[in-house]
Structure formats: C-alpha cells, structure tokens
PDB file of C-alpha atoms and ligand atoms in Angstrom:
ATOM      1  CA  UNK A 397     -11.350  -6.172 -37.419  1.00 95.00           C
ATOM      2  CA  UNK A 398     -13.084  -5.058 -34.223  1.00 98.00           C
ATOM      3  CA  UNK A 399     -10.963  -5.149 -31.076  1.00 98.00           C
ATOM      4  CA  UNK A 400     -12.208  -4.366 -27.584  1.00 98.00           C
ATOM      5  CA  UNK A 401      -9.208  -5.120 -25.362  1.00 98.00           C
ATOM      6  CA  UNK A 402      -5.745  -3.651 -24.973  1.00 98.00           C
ATOM      7  CA  UNK A 403      -4.165  -7.135 -24.984  1.00 98.00           C
ATOM      8  CA  UNK A 404      -5.730  -8.034 -28.353  1.00 98.00           C
ATOM      9  CA  UNK A 405      -4.719  -4.688 -29.847  1.00 98.00           C
ATOM     10  CA  UNK A 406      -1.140  -5.184 -28.632  1.00 97.00           C
ATOM     11  CA  UNK A 407      -1.086  -8.719 -30.107  1.00 97.00           C
ATOM     12  CA  UNK A 408      -2.198  -7.416 -33.480  1.00 97.00           C
ATOM     13  CA  UNK A 409       0.282  -4.549 -33.277  1.00 96.00           C
ATOM     14  CA  UNK A 410       3.085  -7.068 -32.623  1.00 95.00           C
ATOM     15  CA  UNK A 411       2.037  -9.235 -35.566  1.00 96.00           C
ATOM     16  CA  UNK A 412       2.621  -6.319 -37.943  1.00 95.00           C
ATOM     17  CA  UNK A 413       6.057  -6.196 -39.507  1.00 85.00           C
ATOM     18  CA  UNK A 414       8.091  -3.555 -37.663  1.00 86.00           C
ATOM     19  CA  UNK A 415       8.970  -1.860 -40.955  1.00 87.00           C
ATOM     20  CA  UNK A 416       5.284  -1.013 -41.508  1.00 93.00           C
ATOM     21  CA  UNK A 417       4.155   2.498 -40.604  1.00 97.00           C
ATOM     22  CA  UNK A 418       1.101   2.712 -38.404  1.00 98.00           C
ATOM     23  CA  UNK A 419      -1.510   5.472 -38.350  1.00 98.00           C
ATOM     24  CA  UNK A 420      -4.054   6.142 -35.610  1.00 98.00           C
ATOM     25  CA  UNK A 421      -7.288   8.067 -36.077  1.00 99.00           C
ATOM     26  CA  UNK A 422      -8.780   8.737 -32.634  1.00 98.00           C
ATOM     27  CA  UNK A 423     -12.565   9.286 -32.683  1.00 98.00           C
ATOM     28  CA  UNK A 424     -15.616   9.100 -30.478  1.00 98.00           C
ATOM     29  CA  UNK A 425     -17.546   7.244 -33.197  1.00 98.00           C
ATOM     30  CA  UNK A 426     -20.780   8.261 -34.943  1.00 97.00           C
ATOM     31  CA  UNK A 427     -18.463   8.483 -37.913  1.00 98.00           C
ATOM     32  CA  UNK A 428     -19.147  10.843 -40.812  1.00 98.00           C
ATOM     33  CA  UNK A 429     -17.318  12.196 -43.878  1.00 98.00           C
ATOM     34  CA  UNK A 430     -15.137  14.369 -41.625  1.00 98.00           C
ATOM     35  CA  UNK A 431     -13.775  11.311 -39.844  1.00 98.00           C
ATOM     36  CA  UNK A 432     -13.546   9.542 -43.198  1.00 98.00           C
ATOM     37  CA  UNK A 433     -11.254  12.277 -44.538  1.00 98.00           C
ATOM     38  CA  UNK A 434      -8.862  11.578 -41.646  1.00 98.00           C
ATOM     39  CA  UNK A 435      -9.045   7.847 -42.362  1.00 98.00           C
ATOM     40  CA  UNK A 436      -8.326   8.452 -46.069  1.00 98.00           C
ATOM     41  CA  UNK A 437      -5.320  10.598 -45.212  1.00 98.00           C
ATOM     42  CA  UNK A 438      -4.118   7.900 -42.824  1.00 98.00           C
ATOM     43  CA  UNK A 439      -4.500   5.258 -45.552  1.00 98.00           C
ATOM     44  CA  UNK A 440      -2.471   7.409 -47.958  1.00 98.00           C
ATOM     45  CA  UNK A 441       0.265   7.993 -45.377  1.00 98.00           C
ATOM     46  CA  UNK A 442       0.559   4.674 -43.526  1.00 98.00           C
ATOM     47  CA  UNK A 443       0.741   0.926 -44.174  1.00 98.00           C
ATOM     48  CA  UNK A 444      -1.658   0.058 -41.353  1.00 98.00           C
ATOM     49  CA  UNK A 445      -4.511   2.158 -39.992  1.00 98.00           C
ATOM     50  CA  UNK A 446      -6.171   1.860 -36.586  1.00 98.00           C
ATOM     51  CA  UNK A 447      -9.329   3.849 -35.810  1.00 99.00           C
ATOM     52  CA  UNK A 448     -10.241   4.164 -32.157  1.00 98.00           C
ATOM     53  CA  UNK A 449     -13.893   4.595 -31.238  1.00 98.00           C
ATOM     54  CA  UNK A 450     -14.222   5.632 -27.623  1.00 98.00           C
ATOM     55  CA  UNK A 451     -16.634   8.059 -26.014  1.00 98.00           C
ATOM     56  CA  UNK A 452     -14.229   9.210 -23.353  1.00 98.00           C
ATOM     57  CA  UNK A 453     -16.073   9.857 -20.071  1.00 97.00           C
ATOM     58  CA  UNK A 454     -13.324  11.981 -18.550  1.00 97.00           C
ATOM     59  CA  UNK A 455     -13.534  14.695 -21.202  1.00 97.00           C
ATOM     60  CA  UNK A 456     -17.230  15.354 -20.541  1.00 96.00           C
ATOM     61  CA  UNK A 457     -18.391  17.686 -17.786  1.00 94.00           C
ATOM     62  CA  UNK A 458     -21.138  16.561 -15.380  1.00 92.00           C
ATOM     63  CA  UNK A 459     -23.828  18.505 -17.257  1.00 90.00           C
ATOM     64  CA  UNK A 460     -22.609  17.541 -20.733  1.00 93.00           C
ATOM     65  CA  UNK A 461     -23.942  14.961 -23.204  1.00 91.00           C
ATOM     66  CA  UNK A 462     -21.841  11.862 -22.310  1.00 96.00           C
ATOM     67  CA  UNK A 463     -24.896   9.608 -21.803  1.00 95.00           C
ATOM     68  CA  UNK A 464     -26.730  10.724 -24.895  1.00 93.00           C
ATOM     69  CA  UNK A 465     -23.681  11.045 -27.183  1.00 95.00           C
ATOM     70  CA  UNK A 466     -24.529   8.999 -30.341  1.00 95.00           C
ATOM     71  CA  UNK A 467     -23.097   5.468 -30.270  1.00 97.00           C
ATOM     72  CA  UNK A 468     -23.326   3.728 -33.660  1.00 97.00           C
ATOM     73  CA  UNK A 469     -20.585   1.090 -33.591  1.00 98.00           C
ATOM     74  CA  UNK A 470     -22.177  -1.177 -36.207  1.00 98.00           C
ATOM     75  CA  UNK A 471     -22.418   1.605 -38.783  1.00 98.00           C
ATOM     76  CA  UNK A 472     -18.932   2.819 -37.794  1.00 98.00           C
ATOM     77  CA  UNK A 473     -17.558  -0.682 -38.457  1.00 98.00           C
ATOM     78  CA  UNK A 474     -19.168  -0.754 -41.897  1.00 98.00           C
ATOM     79  CA  UNK A 475     -17.663   2.588 -42.796  1.00 98.00           C
ATOM     80  CA  UNK A 476     -14.230   1.566 -41.505  1.00 98.00           C
ATOM     81  CA  UNK A 477     -14.332  -1.770 -43.336  1.00 98.00           C
ATOM     82  CA  UNK A 478     -15.215  -0.148 -46.628  1.00 98.00           C
ATOM     83  CA  UNK A 479     -12.445   2.425 -46.091  1.00 98.00           C
ATOM     84  CA  UNK A 480      -9.898  -0.386 -45.628  1.00 98.00           C
ATOM     85  CA  UNK A 481      -9.168   0.252 -41.950  1.00 98.00           C
ATOM     86  CA  UNK A 482      -7.041  -2.537 -40.465  1.00 98.00           C
ATOM     87  CA  UNK A 483      -8.417  -2.407 -36.930  1.00 98.00           C
ATOM     88  CA  UNK A 484     -11.122  -0.584 -35.009  1.00 98.00           C
ATOM     89  CA  UNK A 485     -10.237  -0.313 -31.336  1.00 98.00           C
ATOM     90  CA  UNK A 486     -13.412   0.187 -29.315  1.00 98.00           C
ATOM     91  CA  UNK A 487     -12.663  -0.323 -25.620  1.00 98.00           C
ATOM     92  CA  UNK A 488     -15.128   0.199 -22.764  1.00 97.00           C
ATOM     93  CA  UNK A 489     -14.451   2.818 -20.067  1.00 97.00           C
ATOM     94  CA  UNK A 490     -13.639  -0.070 -17.685  1.00 96.00           C
ATOM     95  CA  UNK A 491     -10.965  -1.339 -20.073  1.00 97.00           C
ATOM     96  CA  UNK A 492      -9.472   2.113 -20.493  1.00 98.00           C
ATOM     97  CA  UNK A 493      -9.599   3.269 -16.874  1.00 97.00           C
ATOM     98  CA  UNK A 494      -9.854   0.050 -14.837  1.00 94.00           C
ATOM     99  CA  UNK A 495     -13.011  -1.456 -13.426  1.00 89.00           C
ATOM    100  CA  UNK A 496     -14.336   0.273 -10.350  1.00 79.00           C
ATOM    101  CA  UNK A 497     -11.925   3.173 -10.580  1.00 79.00           C
ATOM    102  CA  UNK A 498     -13.386   6.542  -9.775  1.00 82.00           C
ATOM    103  CA  UNK A 499     -12.764   8.646 -12.863  1.00 89.00           C
ATOM    104  CA  UNK A 500     -10.951  11.546 -11.310  1.00 88.00           C
ATOM    105  CA  UNK A 501      -7.474  12.952 -10.998  1.00 88.00           C
ATOM    106  CA  UNK A 502      -7.595  12.056  -7.289  1.00 85.00           C
ATOM    107  CA  UNK A 503      -7.226   8.414  -8.217  1.00 89.00           C
ATOM    108  CA  UNK A 504      -5.889   8.281 -11.779  1.00 94.00           C
ATOM    109  CA  UNK A 505      -2.896   9.876 -13.493  1.00 96.00           C
ATOM    110  CA  UNK A 506      -4.079  12.669 -15.752  1.00 97.00           C
ATOM    111  CA  UNK A 507      -2.193  14.655 -18.372  1.00 98.00           C
ATOM    112  CA  UNK A 508      -2.782  18.363 -17.806  1.00 97.00           C
ATOM    113  CA  UNK A 509      -1.914  20.687 -20.698  1.00 98.00           C
ATOM    114  CA  UNK A 510      -0.656  24.191 -19.851  1.00 97.00           C
ATOM    115  CA  UNK A 511      -3.092  26.728 -18.431  1.00 97.00           C
ATOM    116  CA  UNK A 512      -2.295  29.213 -21.204  1.00 97.00           C
ATOM    117  CA  UNK A 513      -3.727  26.801 -23.805  1.00 98.00           C
ATOM    118  CA  UNK A 514      -6.782  25.663 -21.850  1.00 97.00           C
ATOM    119  CA  UNK A 515      -7.875  28.886 -20.222  1.00 97.00           C
ATOM    120  CA  UNK A 516      -9.569  30.136 -23.392  1.00 98.00           C
ATOM    121  CA  UNK A 517     -12.052  29.126 -26.100  1.00 98.00           C
ATOM    122  CA  UNK A 518     -13.619  25.708 -25.361  1.00 97.00           C
ATOM    123  CA  UNK A 519     -11.455  25.168 -22.279  1.00 97.00           C
ATOM    124  CA  UNK A 520     -13.066  28.118 -20.533  1.00 95.00           C
ATOM    125  CA  UNK A 521     -16.563  26.679 -20.438  1.00 93.00           C
ATOM    126  CA  UNK A 522     -15.470  23.025 -20.394  1.00 95.00           C
ATOM    127  CA  UNK A 523     -13.340  22.803 -17.242  1.00 94.00           C
ATOM    128  CA  UNK A 524     -11.055  19.771 -17.311  1.00 95.00           C
ATOM    129  CA  UNK A 525     -12.062  18.886 -20.875  1.00 97.00           C
ATOM    130  CA  UNK A 526      -8.563  19.066 -22.325  1.00 98.00           C
ATOM    131  CA  UNK A 527      -7.086  17.144 -19.364  1.00 98.00           C
ATOM    132  CA  UNK A 528      -9.492  14.368 -20.336  1.00 98.00           C
ATOM    133  CA  UNK A 529      -8.596  14.670 -24.020  1.00 98.00           C
ATOM    134  CA  UNK A 530      -4.822  14.639 -23.463  1.00 98.00           C
ATOM    135  CA  UNK A 531      -5.071  11.762 -20.987  1.00 98.00           C
ATOM    136  CA  UNK A 532      -7.029   9.539 -23.358  1.00 98.00           C
ATOM    137  CA  UNK A 533      -4.962  10.494 -26.400  1.00 98.00           C
ATOM    138  CA  UNK A 534      -1.676   9.727 -24.624  1.00 98.00           C
ATOM    139  CA  UNK A 535      -3.145   6.412 -23.453  1.00 98.00           C
ATOM    140  CA  UNK A 536      -4.203   5.600 -27.025  1.00 98.00           C
ATOM    141  CA  UNK A 537      -0.726   6.548 -28.262  1.00 98.00           C
ATOM    142  CA  UNK A 538       0.812   4.196 -25.673  1.00 98.00           C
ATOM    143  CA  UNK A 539      -1.577   1.365 -26.529  1.00 98.00           C
ATOM    144  CA  UNK A 540      -1.417   1.625 -30.335  1.00 98.00           C
ATOM    145  CA  UNK A 541       2.097   3.097 -30.643  1.00 97.00           C
ATOM    146  CA  UNK A 542       1.391   4.737 -33.985  1.00 98.00           C
ATOM    147  CA  UNK A 543       3.952   6.559 -36.116  1.00 98.00           C
ATOM    148  CA  UNK A 544       1.328   9.067 -37.235  1.00 98.00           C
ATOM    149  CA  UNK A 545      -1.881  10.331 -35.633  1.00 99.00           C
ATOM    150  CA  UNK A 546      -4.576  12.223 -37.506  1.00 99.00           C
ATOM    151  CA  UNK A 547      -6.660  15.046 -36.062  1.00 98.00           C
ATOM    152  CA  UNK A 548      -9.125  17.474 -37.635  1.00 98.00           C
ATOM    153  CA  UNK A 549      -8.776  21.234 -37.804  1.00 98.00           C
ATOM    154  CA  UNK A 550     -12.468  21.212 -36.821  1.00 98.00           C
ATOM    155  CA  UNK A 551     -11.249  20.922 -33.211  1.00 98.00           C
ATOM    156  CA  UNK A 552      -8.464  23.446 -33.685  1.00 98.00           C
ATOM    157  CA  UNK A 553      -7.720  24.072 -30.005  1.00 98.00           C
ATOM    158  CA  UNK A 554      -7.575  20.315 -29.424  1.00 98.00           C
ATOM    159  CA  UNK A 555      -5.113  19.805 -32.301  1.00 98.00           C
ATOM    160  CA  UNK A 556      -2.859  22.590 -30.997  1.00 98.00           C
ATOM    161  CA  UNK A 557      -2.934  21.179 -27.467  1.00 98.00           C
ATOM    162  CA  UNK A 558      -2.177  17.636 -28.678  1.00 98.00           C
ATOM    163  CA  UNK A 559       0.792  18.917 -30.711  1.00 98.00           C
ATOM    164  CA  UNK A 560       2.033  20.764 -27.614  1.00 98.00           C
ATOM    165  CA  UNK A 561       1.696  17.606 -25.490  1.00 98.00           C
ATOM    166  CA  UNK A 562       3.568  15.538 -28.091  1.00 98.00           C
ATOM    167  CA  UNK A 563       6.380  18.099 -28.183  1.00 98.00           C
ATOM    168  CA  UNK A 564       6.627  18.683 -24.430  1.00 98.00           C
ATOM    169  CA  UNK A 565       6.470  14.978 -23.511  1.00 98.00           C
ATOM    170  CA  UNK A 566       8.650  13.791 -26.431  1.00 98.00           C
ATOM    171  CA  UNK A 567       5.950  11.433 -27.665  1.00 98.00           C
ATOM    172  CA  UNK A 568       7.308   9.633 -30.760  1.00 98.00           C
ATOM    173  CA  UNK A 569       4.253  10.340 -32.917  1.00 98.00           C
ATOM    174  CA  UNK A 570       3.859  12.725 -35.834  1.00 98.00           C
ATOM    175  CA  UNK A 571       0.582  14.639 -35.616  1.00 98.00           C
ATOM    176  CA  UNK A 572      -1.089  15.325 -38.943  1.00 98.00           C
ATOM    177  CA  UNK A 573      -3.873  17.894 -39.066  1.00 98.00           C
ATOM    178  CA  UNK A 574      -6.581  17.560 -41.724  1.00 98.00           C
ATOM    179  CA  UNK A 575      -8.909  20.272 -43.084  1.00 98.00           C
ATOM    180  CA  UNK A 576     -12.547  20.706 -42.042  1.00 98.00           C
ATOM    181  CA  UNK A 577     -15.104  18.778 -44.103  1.00 98.00           C
ATOM    182  CA  UNK A 578     -18.388  20.653 -44.608  1.00 98.00           C
ATOM    183  CA  UNK A 579     -21.825  20.009 -46.013  1.00 97.00           C
ATOM    184  CA  UNK A 580     -22.464  21.837 -49.282  1.00 97.00           C
ATOM    185  CA  UNK A 581     -24.403  24.374 -47.168  1.00 97.00           C
ATOM    186  CA  UNK A 582     -21.166  25.251 -45.363  1.00 98.00           C
ATOM    187  CA  UNK A 583     -22.120  23.553 -42.085  1.00 98.00           C
ATOM    188  CA  UNK A 584     -19.072  21.793 -40.620  1.00 98.00           C
ATOM    189  CA  UNK A 585     -19.790  18.078 -40.191  1.00 98.00           C
ATOM    190  CA  UNK A 586     -20.081  16.998 -36.575  1.00 97.00           C
ATOM    191  CA  UNK A 587     -21.497  13.988 -34.755  1.00 93.00           C
ATOM    192  CA  UNK A 588     -23.512  16.498 -32.714  1.00 93.00           C
ATOM    193  CA  UNK A 589     -25.333  17.773 -35.845  1.00 96.00           C
ATOM    194  CA  UNK A 590     -27.591  14.733 -35.267  1.00 92.00           C
ATOM    195  CA  UNK A 591     -29.156  16.625 -32.351  1.00 93.00           C
ATOM    196  CA  UNK A 592     -30.226  19.559 -34.574  1.00 96.00           C
ATOM    197  CA  UNK A 593     -33.803  20.006 -35.825  1.00 96.00           C
ATOM    198  CA  UNK A 594     -34.339  20.993 -39.487  1.00 95.00           C
ATOM    199  CA  UNK A 595     -34.838  24.570 -38.320  1.00 96.00           C
ATOM    200  CA  UNK A 596     -31.750  24.340 -36.100  1.00 97.00           C
ATOM    201  CA  UNK A 597     -29.663  23.139 -39.041  1.00 97.00           C
ATOM    202  CA  UNK A 598     -30.577  26.304 -40.919  1.00 97.00           C
ATOM    203  CA  UNK A 599     -29.786  28.477 -37.905  1.00 98.00           C
ATOM    204  CA  UNK A 600     -26.471  26.633 -37.549  1.00 98.00           C
ATOM    205  CA  UNK A 601     -25.363  28.013 -40.919  1.00 98.00           C
ATOM    206  CA  UNK A 602     -24.703  31.315 -39.151  1.00 98.00           C
ATOM    207  CA  UNK A 603     -21.397  29.922 -37.853  1.00 98.00           C
ATOM    208  CA  UNK A 604     -19.783  29.276 -41.238  1.00 98.00           C
ATOM    209  CA  UNK A 605     -21.332  32.444 -42.666  1.00 98.00           C
ATOM    210  CA  UNK A 606     -19.831  34.541 -39.883  1.00 98.00           C
ATOM    211  CA  UNK A 607     -16.420  32.960 -40.458  1.00 98.00           C
ATOM    212  CA  UNK A 608     -16.538  33.348 -44.247  1.00 98.00           C
ATOM    213  CA  UNK A 609     -17.673  36.937 -43.944  1.00 98.00           C
ATOM    214  CA  UNK A 610     -14.831  37.764 -41.542  1.00 98.00           C
ATOM    215  CA  UNK A 611     -12.377  36.220 -43.991  1.00 98.00           C
ATOM    216  CA  UNK A 612     -13.904  38.250 -46.843  1.00 98.00           C
ATOM    217  CA  UNK A 613     -13.601  41.471 -44.791  1.00 98.00           C
ATOM    218  CA  UNK A 614      -9.987  40.589 -43.947  1.00 98.00           C
ATOM    219  CA  UNK A 615      -9.256  39.991 -47.629  1.00 98.00           C
ATOM    220  CA  UNK A 616     -10.655  43.452 -48.332  1.00 98.00           C
ATOM    221  CA  UNK A 617      -8.092  44.907 -45.953  1.00 98.00           C
ATOM    222  CA  UNK A 618      -9.809  45.098 -42.537  1.00 98.00           C
ATOM    223  CA  UNK A 619      -7.377  43.928 -39.867  1.00 98.00           C
ATOM    224  CA  UNK A 620      -8.880  45.530 -36.751  1.00 98.00           C
ATOM    225  CA  UNK A 621      -9.951  42.560 -34.651  1.00 98.00           C
ATOM    226  CA  UNK A 622     -12.896  44.241 -32.938  1.00 98.00           C
ATOM    227  CA  UNK A 623     -14.200  45.549 -36.273  1.00 98.00           C
ATOM    228  CA  UNK A 624     -13.945  42.062 -37.780  1.00 98.00           C
ATOM    229  CA  UNK A 625     -15.727  40.493 -34.807  1.00 98.00           C
ATOM    230  CA  UNK A 626     -18.516  43.066 -34.948  1.00 98.00           C
ATOM    231  CA  UNK A 627     -19.467  41.901 -38.446  1.00 98.00           C
ATOM    232  CA  UNK A 628     -20.877  38.754 -36.798  1.00 97.00           C
ATOM    233  CA  UNK A 629     -23.828  40.537 -35.238  1.00 94.00           C
ATOM    234  CA  UNK A 630     -25.637  40.762 -38.581  1.00 95.00           C
ATOM    235  CA  UNK A 631     -25.900  36.947 -38.599  1.00 98.00           C
ATOM    236  CA  UNK A 632     -26.951  36.333 -35.010  1.00 97.00           C
ATOM    237  CA  UNK A 633     -30.597  36.127 -33.896  1.00 97.00           C
ATOM    238  CA  UNK A 634     -32.296  35.103 -30.668  1.00 96.00           C
ATOM    239  CA  UNK A 635     -31.840  31.486 -31.874  1.00 97.00           C
ATOM    240  CA  UNK A 636     -28.092  31.830 -31.326  1.00 97.00           C
ATOM    241  CA  UNK A 637     -26.367  31.748 -27.989  1.00 97.00           C
ATOM    242  CA  UNK A 638     -22.837  32.890 -28.842  1.00 98.00           C
ATOM    243  CA  UNK A 639     -20.214  31.476 -26.465  1.00 97.00           C
ATOM    244  CA  UNK A 640     -17.120  32.935 -28.081  1.00 98.00           C
ATOM    245  CA  UNK A 641     -15.816  34.485 -31.264  1.00 98.00           C
ATOM    246  CA  UNK A 642     -12.052  34.971 -31.213  1.00 98.00           C
ATOM    247  CA  UNK A 643      -9.305  35.871 -33.661  1.00 98.00           C
ATOM    248  CA  UNK A 644      -5.971  34.474 -32.477  1.00 98.00           C
ATOM    249  CA  UNK A 645      -2.599  33.243 -33.705  1.00 98.00           C
ATOM    250  CA  UNK A 646      -3.297  29.965 -35.520  1.00 97.00           C
ATOM    251  CA  UNK A 647      -0.301  28.123 -34.056  1.00 96.00           C
ATOM    252  CA  UNK A 648      -0.097  29.420 -30.498  1.00 95.00           C
ATOM    253  CA  UNK A 649      -3.599  30.763 -29.748  1.00 97.00           C
ATOM    254  CA  UNK A 650      -1.953  34.001 -28.610  1.00 97.00           C
ATOM    255  CA  UNK A 651      -3.791  37.288 -28.974  1.00 98.00           C
ATOM    256  CA  UNK A 652      -2.643  39.487 -31.832  1.00 98.00           C
ATOM    257  CA  UNK A 653      -2.668  43.263 -32.241  1.00 98.00           C
ATOM    258  CA  UNK A 654      -4.120  42.951 -35.730  1.00 98.00           C
ATOM    259  CA  UNK A 655      -5.575  40.106 -37.725  1.00 98.00           C
ATOM    260  CA  UNK A 656      -3.018  38.625 -40.122  1.00 98.00           C
ATOM    261  CA  UNK A 657      -2.544  35.715 -42.482  1.00 98.00           C
ATOM    262  CA  UNK A 658      -1.398  33.799 -39.371  1.00 98.00           C
ATOM    263  CA  UNK A 659      -4.785  34.258 -37.704  1.00 98.00           C
ATOM    264  CA  UNK A 660      -7.481  31.741 -37.043  1.00 98.00           C
ATOM    265  CA  UNK A 661     -11.070  32.808 -36.348  1.00 98.00           C
ATOM    266  CA  UNK A 662     -12.843  30.482 -33.916  1.00 98.00           C
ATOM    267  CA  UNK A 663     -16.489  30.407 -32.956  1.00 98.00           C
ATOM    268  CA  UNK A 664     -18.631  28.441 -30.493  1.00 98.00           C
ATOM    269  CA  UNK A 665     -22.370  28.954 -30.444  1.00 98.00           C
ATOM    270  CA  UNK A 666     -25.372  27.083 -29.108  1.00 97.00           C
ATOM    271  CA  UNK A 667     -28.196  26.474 -31.553  1.00 97.00           C
ATOM    272  CA  UNK A 668     -31.218  24.404 -30.452  1.00 91.00           C
ATOM    273  CA  UNK A 669     -29.225  24.000 -27.240  1.00 93.00           C
ATOM    274  CA  UNK A 670     -26.587  22.098 -29.247  1.00 95.00           C
ATOM    275  CA  UNK A 671     -23.071  23.421 -28.766  1.00 96.00           C
ATOM    276  CA  UNK A 672     -21.421  23.871 -32.172  1.00 97.00           C
ATOM    277  CA  UNK A 673     -17.861  24.934 -32.973  1.00 98.00           C
ATOM    278  CA  UNK A 674     -16.206  25.997 -36.197  1.00 98.00           C
ATOM    279  CA  UNK A 675     -13.124  27.917 -37.353  1.00 98.00           C
ATOM    280  CA  UNK A 676     -11.357  29.303 -40.405  1.00 98.00           C
ATOM    281  CA  UNK A 677      -7.804  30.369 -41.225  1.00 98.00           C
ATOM    282  CA  UNK A 678      -7.494  33.908 -42.552  1.00 98.00           C
ATOM    283  CA  UNK A 679      -4.410  32.985 -44.581  1.00 97.00           C
ATOM    284  CA  UNK A 680      -3.615  29.750 -46.347  1.00 83.00           C
ATOM    285  CA  UNK A 681      -4.060  26.560 -44.255  1.00 69.00           C
TER     286      UNK A 681
HETATM  287  P1  LIG B1175     -14.697  13.286 -32.606  1.00 67.09           P
HETATM  288  O1  LIG B1175     -15.225  11.939 -32.957  1.00 67.09           O
HETATM  289  O2  LIG B1175     -15.711  14.376 -32.671  1.00 67.09           O
HETATM  290  O3  LIG B1175     -13.888  13.287 -31.341  1.00 67.09           O
HETATM  291  O4  LIG B1175     -13.657  13.647 -33.752  1.00 67.09           O
HETATM  292  C1  LIG B1175     -12.587  12.789 -34.064  1.00 67.09           C
HETATM  293  C2  LIG B1175     -11.663  13.500 -34.985  1.00 67.09           C
HETATM  294  O5  LIG B1175     -12.360  13.837 -36.197  1.00 67.09           O
HETATM  295  C3  LIG B1175     -11.118  14.813 -34.414  1.00 67.09           C
HETATM  296  O6  LIG B1175      -9.742  14.924 -34.729  1.00 67.09           O
HETATM  297  C4  LIG B1175     -11.949  15.851 -35.113  1.00 67.09           C
HETATM  298  O7  LIG B1175     -11.287  17.098 -35.254  1.00 67.09           O
HETATM  299  C5  LIG B1175     -12.151  15.203 -36.478  1.00 67.09           C
HETATM  300  N1  LIG B1175     -13.321  15.789 -37.128  1.00 67.09           N
HETATM  301  C6  LIG B1175     -14.567  15.925 -36.610  1.00 67.09           C
HETATM  302  N2  LIG B1175     -15.360  16.592 -37.480  1.00 67.09           N
HETATM  303  C7  LIG B1175     -14.606  16.873 -38.572  1.00 67.09           C
HETATM  304  C8  LIG B1175     -14.840  17.546 -39.802  1.00 67.09           C
HETATM  305  N3  LIG B1175     -16.027  18.074 -40.094  1.00 67.09           N
HETATM  306  N4  LIG B1175     -13.818  17.665 -40.672  1.00 67.09           N
HETATM  307  C9  LIG B1175     -12.588  17.144 -40.387  1.00 67.09           C
HETATM  308  N5  LIG B1175     -12.300  16.495 -39.232  1.00 67.09           N
HETATM  309  C10 LIG B1175     -13.291  16.366 -38.347  1.00 67.09           C
END
C-alpha cells in the first residue's frame, strides 16, 4: 500500500492491533538488494513493516546531488510488494516540512547530534548532513511509531549517530543494524552506483579491496594504524580522489592507539566524481 500523507499513515497505524510489532525501514528509494536485506530482517523481526521512501532535502548540501538523486517509486513499490511490505510511506518535502517553509534551522526545529560524532568522516565534508538525517529520522519515528528501525552498516557513522540520538532522547525504538550487501565483485551496493560508468565501476572496486587488504594485514598481526592505512596507496590511481581513510572504535568512532578487533575501517573516495563510502569491521561484526 502506497501512502503519501501523515494522516493516512497514522490511520493505518491505528488500525493495526496494538499487540503487533512494527518495523520501519527508512530509505531514500532507488531500492536495491541492500535495502531488501533490511526489509527481510524487518519482516523476520516484526508483524508489520513500513518502508519510507523520502529523498530528504535537508540532508543534502547546496552542491550535492539532491535534484539528480534517482527517484524510482514505481520500481520501489514493486520490490516492496513482492517483499511483503505492509506500507510504503512516500511523502513529499511539503508534507514533511510544511508547504512554503524555508528548509533551514532558522525556521524549523532540527535535531543536532553531538559535535564529536559529526566532526569527522562524512560529517566533515557534508556540513549539516547529520542534522538533516537525525531530524528526518526522528520525524519518521514520530509519524510511524515503530518498535524497531532497521539501518545498514553501509552508513556506519549514520547508524552510530542514530543510536546515540535514540539513547540521548529516550526514543522508544530499538535500532537494528544490518550487514553490508555487496556485488560479487565486492562493490558495496548503493543507489549512487547508478551514476558510475563501466570503467568507474571497476575503479570503484579499490574501496573494498583496500578494506579487505587492511583486514588481512591486521589478521597477520599489523596493528599500527598508520602502517595499515599506508597499504591503501597500492590501490589508488589518479582515478581516485580519496576523501578519508580512518581506523576508529566501531562503537564510538573514537581514535585508538592501535587497531583492534573493536576497530572499524572507513573509507570515502570519489570515483567518476561519484562519492562512494564503504567500511569493514576488523573483528567480528
Ligand atoms: P539510503 O536509501 O541510501 O538512505 O539507505 C537506506 C538504508 O539502507 C540505510 O540504512 C543504508 O545504510 C542501507 N543500505 C544502503 N546500502 C546498503 C547495502 N549495500 N547493504 C546494506 N544496507 C544498505
């Protein structure tokens, strides 16, 4: 069932027996197997599953790809229907933020996660991005009122920040994090992979290769963070514009003296002018 308005979503939510558990999978659409893995997990965990499809304007910077972000609602509906999703909530920006409202924290209430969590990795180059993410996610939580919400490890910093928001603001939702789904080549699935040329797709394999190689070196006993990071250079060419490569604590994003089984390696790199991110845990997930 496709729902565009908050009123209709609330009506449906009310019609569900209160003993039923409800799962929310927030997405920006252009759904792929990565999203589908979250939906499957939600189906396994919950009685009712809502998928939101919303390209959230306030998490995009002025020079980012908001206008050209892929919008494929018809195909998304097909995928959701065949996965047994109970409702797809696809509001417009006007519905979410009010018609005529200027989308800014001068005029609207924003949720701002702590500086420590946003002043690194993706937050460094994407000013205000995580304010936009937390604001929309809290709004979706308030609209759908799910018991469980499903997020991918693909956006590791996002998942950590959402968990922090839920804890700090006592939001009655359990956040479930799901592993990264990859193509057989190793490339992490992403809606933005659609922007890559054939050549770019090959160049994009450097990200997962760098991560796997760092994990292999760690497994061989190298724990010096700089030494581990330096192994990346063998994979980078002039086709790669590396934004960051960091090894941090997987739960807190704190710096560590040495890499450990609690570390996560995170990379962001532009290929074909497409910004790609990926990460890997050095220990068990
Ligand atoms: P997006 O539509 O890109 O905002 O992503 C919606 C959700 O799907 C987020 O929680 C992402 O982390 C998750 N996701 C995106 N790509 C993947 C993937 N390759 N594997 C697992 N989860 C993913």
